[in-house]
PDB file of C-alpha atoms in Angstrom:
ATOM      1  CA  MET A   1       0.026   0.004   0.015  1.00 82.00           C
ATOM      2  CA  VAL A   2       1.195   3.490  -0.772  1.00 88.00           C
ATOM      3  CA  ARG A   3      -0.644   6.654   0.362  1.00 84.00           C
ATOM      4  CA  LYS A   4       0.161  10.314   0.752  1.00 88.00           C
ATOM      5  CA  GLU A   5       1.059  11.947   4.037  1.00 86.00           C
ATOM      6  CA  ARG A   6      -1.544  13.921   5.810  1.00 94.00           C
ATOM      7  CA  VAL A   7      -0.611  17.533   6.587  1.00 97.00           C
ATOM      8  CA  GLU A   8      -2.271  19.551   9.366  1.00 98.00           C
ATOM      9  CA  LEU A   9      -1.594  23.199  10.400  1.00 98.00           C
ATOM     10  CA  ILE A  10      -1.805  23.414  14.163  1.00 98.00           C
ATOM     11  CA  PRO A  11      -1.795  26.810  15.834  1.00 98.00           C
ATOM     12  CA  GLY A  12      -0.231  26.810  19.300  1.00 98.00           C
ATOM     13  CA  LEU A  13       0.951  23.209  19.236  1.00 97.00           C
ATOM     14  CA  ALA A  14       1.076  22.009  22.853  1.00 96.00           C
ATOM     15  CA  GLY A  15       0.573  25.625  23.905  1.00 97.00           C
ATOM     16  CA  GLY A  16       3.441  26.884  21.746  1.00 98.00           C
ATOM     17  CA  LYS A  17       3.776  30.036  19.642  1.00 98.00           C
ATOM     18  CA  GLY A  18       2.811  30.350  15.988  1.00 98.00           C
ATOM     19  CA  THR A  19       1.553  27.583  13.714  1.00 98.00           C
ATOM     20  CA  ALA A  20       3.290  24.227  13.343  1.00 98.00           C
ATOM     21  CA  GLU A  21       2.904  22.248  10.038  1.00 98.00           C
ATOM     22  CA  VAL A  22       2.558  18.570  10.984  1.00 98.00           C
ATOM     23  CA  HIS A  23       3.164  15.992   8.162  1.00 98.00           C
ATOM     24  CA  TYR A  24       1.785  12.617   9.510  1.00 96.00           C
ATOM     25  CA  VAL A  25       3.887   9.863   8.108  1.00 95.00           C
ATOM     26  CA  VAL A  26       2.105   7.074  10.032  1.00 91.00           C
ATOM     27  CA  GLU A  27      -1.314   7.562  11.593  1.00 87.00           C
ATOM     28  CA  ALA A  28      -2.095   6.570  15.129  1.00 87.00           C
ATOM     29  CA  ASP A  29      -4.206   3.534  14.037  1.00 90.00           C
ATOM     30  CA  GLU A  30      -1.268   2.316  11.888  1.00 90.00           C
ATOM     31  CA  LEU A  31       0.970   2.170  14.972  1.00 88.00           C
ATOM     32  CA  ASN A  32      -1.188  -0.759  16.228  1.00 88.00           C
ATOM     33  CA  GLY A  33      -1.519   0.566  19.830  1.00 86.00           C
ATOM     34  CA  HIS A  34       2.260   1.050  20.251  1.00 89.00           C
ATOM     35  CA  GLY A  35       2.156   4.827  19.879  1.00 88.00           C
ATOM     36  CA  ARG A  36       0.179   7.772  18.579  1.00 91.00           C
ATOM     37  CA  MET A  37       2.294   9.749  16.170  1.00 93.00           C
ATOM     38  CA  TYR A  38       5.069   9.553  13.609  1.00 96.00           C
ATOM     39  CA  ALA A  39       5.460  12.852  11.807  1.00 97.00           C
ATOM     40  CA  LYS A  40       7.649  15.513  10.318  1.00 98.00           C
ATOM     41  CA  VAL A  41       7.085  18.813  12.098  1.00 98.00           C
ATOM     42  CA  VAL A  42       7.871  22.156  10.441  1.00 98.00           C
ATOM     43  CA  LEU A  43       8.322  25.280  12.589  1.00 98.00           C
ATOM     44  CA  PRO A  44       8.557  28.626  10.813  1.00 98.00           C
ATOM     45  CA  PRO A  45      10.660  31.357  12.407  1.00 98.00           C
ATOM     46  CA  GLY A  46       9.244  32.333  15.821  1.00 98.00           C
ATOM     47  CA  ALA A  47       7.115  29.207  16.213  1.00 98.00           C
ATOM     48  CA  SER A  48       7.452  26.654  18.985  1.00 98.00           C
ATOM     49  CA  VAL A  49       6.082  23.470  20.472  1.00 98.00           C
ATOM     50  CA  GLY A  50       5.007  24.340  23.938  1.00 98.00           C
ATOM     51  CA  TRP A  51       6.220  22.950  27.279  1.00 98.00           C
ATOM     52  CA  HIS A  52       4.497  19.649  27.778  1.00 96.00           C
ATOM     53  CA  GLN A  53       4.944  16.348  29.593  1.00 95.00           C
ATOM     54  CA  HIS A  54       4.912  12.772  28.275  1.00 90.00           C
ATOM     55  CA  VAL A  55       3.015  10.351  30.530  1.00 91.00           C
ATOM     56  CA  LYS A  56       3.179   6.676  29.536  1.00 90.00           C
ATOM     57  CA  ASP A  57       4.956   7.549  26.359  1.00 91.00           C
ATOM     58  CA  THR A  58       8.083   9.199  24.956  1.00 91.00           C
ATOM     59  CA  GLU A  59       8.927  11.339  21.955  1.00 93.00           C
ATOM     60  CA  PRO A  60      12.413  11.613  20.445  1.00 95.00           C
ATOM     61  CA  TYR A  61      13.031  14.423  17.950  1.00 98.00           C
ATOM     62  CA  TYR A  62      15.427  13.957  15.048  1.00 98.00           C
ATOM     63  CA  ILE A  63      16.466  17.354  13.663  1.00 98.00           C
ATOM     64  CA  LEU A  64      16.427  17.513   9.830  1.00 98.00           C
ATOM     65  CA  LYS A  65      16.863  21.171   8.993  1.00 98.00           C
ATOM     66  CA  GLY A  66      17.567  24.470  10.728  1.00 98.00           C
ATOM     67  CA  GLU A  67      18.686  25.487  14.215  1.00 98.00           C
ATOM     68  CA  ALA A  68      16.312  25.374  17.237  1.00 98.00           C
ATOM     69  CA  ASP A  69      16.420  25.737  21.019  1.00 98.00           C
ATOM     70  CA  PHE A  70      15.497  22.471  22.698  1.00 98.00           C
ATOM     71  CA  ILE A  71      14.273  22.931  26.321  1.00 98.00           C
ATOM     72  CA  ASP A  72      14.908  19.834  28.262  1.00 97.00           C
ATOM     73  CA  ASN A  73      13.184  18.386  31.364  1.00 96.00           C
ATOM     74  CA  ASP A  74      15.544  20.313  33.674  1.00 97.00           C
ATOM     75  CA  LYS A  75      14.712  23.490  31.639  1.00 97.00           C
ATOM     76  CA  SER A  76      18.284  23.594  30.212  1.00 98.00           C
ATOM     77  CA  VAL A  77      18.416  24.994  26.668  1.00 98.00           C
ATOM     78  CA  THR A  78      20.511  23.383  23.967  1.00 98.00           C
ATOM     79  CA  LYS A  79      20.979  24.602  20.403  1.00 98.00           C
ATOM     80  CA  VAL A  80      20.160  21.718  18.105  1.00 98.00           C
ATOM     81  CA  HIS A  81      21.123  21.212  14.423  1.00 98.00           C
ATOM     82  CA  PRO A  82      20.564  18.645  11.710  1.00 98.00           C
ATOM     83  CA  GLY A  83      21.526  15.221  12.817  1.00 98.00           C
ATOM     84  CA  ASP A  84      20.856  15.917  16.562  1.00 98.00           C
ATOM     85  CA  VAL A  85      18.534  13.629  18.488  1.00 98.00           C
ATOM     86  CA  CYS A  86      16.588  15.080  21.393  1.00 98.00           C
ATOM     87  CA  ILE A  87      15.694  12.343  23.854  1.00 93.00           C
ATOM     88  CA  ILE A  88      12.578  12.704  25.961  1.00 92.00           C
ATOM     89  CA  GLU A  89      12.090   9.943  28.523  1.00 91.00           C
ATOM     90  CA  VAL A  90       8.759   8.725  29.888  1.00 92.00           C
ATOM     91  CA  GLY A  91       7.409  11.260  32.384  1.00 92.00           C
ATOM     92  CA  GLN A  92       9.674  14.128  31.256  1.00 95.00           C
ATOM     93  CA  TRP A  93       8.745  17.608  30.123  1.00 97.00           C
ATOM     94  CA  HIS A  94      10.149  19.404  27.053  1.00 97.00           C
ATOM     95  CA  SER A  95       9.693  21.973  24.393  1.00 98.00           C
ATOM     96  CA  ILE A  96      11.400  23.273  21.256  1.00 98.00           C
ATOM     97  CA  GLU A  97      11.578  26.834  19.874  1.00 98.00           C
ATOM     98  CA  ASN A  98      12.588  28.204  16.518  1.00 98.00           C
ATOM     99  CA  ASN A  99      14.308  31.481  17.508  1.00 98.00           C
ATOM    100  CA  SER A 100      16.089  31.647  14.125  1.00 98.00           C
ATOM    101  CA  ASN A 101      15.173  33.309  10.747  1.00 98.00           C
ATOM    102  CA  ASP A 102      14.960  29.982   8.968  1.00 98.00           C
ATOM    103  CA  THR A 103      12.490  27.111   9.025  1.00 98.00           C
ATOM    104  CA  VAL A 104      13.162  24.169  11.368  1.00 98.00           C
ATOM    105  CA  GLU A 105      12.131  20.672  10.449  1.00 98.00           C
ATOM    106  CA  PHE A 106      12.320  17.542  12.668  1.00 98.00           C
ATOM    107  CA  MET A 107      10.900  14.059  12.843  1.00 98.00           C
ATOM    108  CA  ALA A 108       8.811  13.179  15.983  1.00 97.00           C
ATOM    109  CA  LEU A 109       7.812   9.738  17.025  1.00 95.00           C
ATOM    110  CA  ILE A 110       5.475   9.331  20.036  1.00 93.00           C
ATOM    111  CA  TYR A 111       5.558   5.720  21.243  1.00 90.00           C
ATOM    112  CA  ASN A 112       4.454   4.035  24.447  1.00 85.00           C
ATOM    113  CA  GLU A 113       6.480   3.082  27.380  1.00 81.00           C
ATOM    114  CA  LYS A 114       7.438  -0.583  27.617  1.00 74.00           C
ATOM    115  CA  GLY A 115       4.418  -2.775  28.343  1.00 69.00           C
ATOM    116  CA  TYR A 116       1.767  -0.072  27.754  1.00 65.00           C
ATOM    117  CA  LEU A 117      -0.579  -0.208  24.850  1.00 63.00           C
ATOM    118  CA  CYS A 118      -3.128   2.480  24.125  1.00 61.00           C
TER     119      CYS A 118
END
């Protein structure tokens, strides 16, 4: 089977600033209860994914394009670039901000903690 990605514009993603463009690669029902999202997220300049917590799941980011500020669970800020992987463990908080003049793109996979099916 081959299908096209579904693209959604989400203002204030997780309470963030601006509008995120979410390109769903695999839909939640296609993850067979093991997770809820696999997508490419595009943040224009000034946009962000708000500070949020992962309960019973985790969400690594793989940076594809641009430079962003990743805010980790301890509120430390790290500049991330293409090829960087932001690890968010179960129960942790995080956010990401595009404070640059260029678009930021990253892959995001939300999958469940071991032994938990949704």
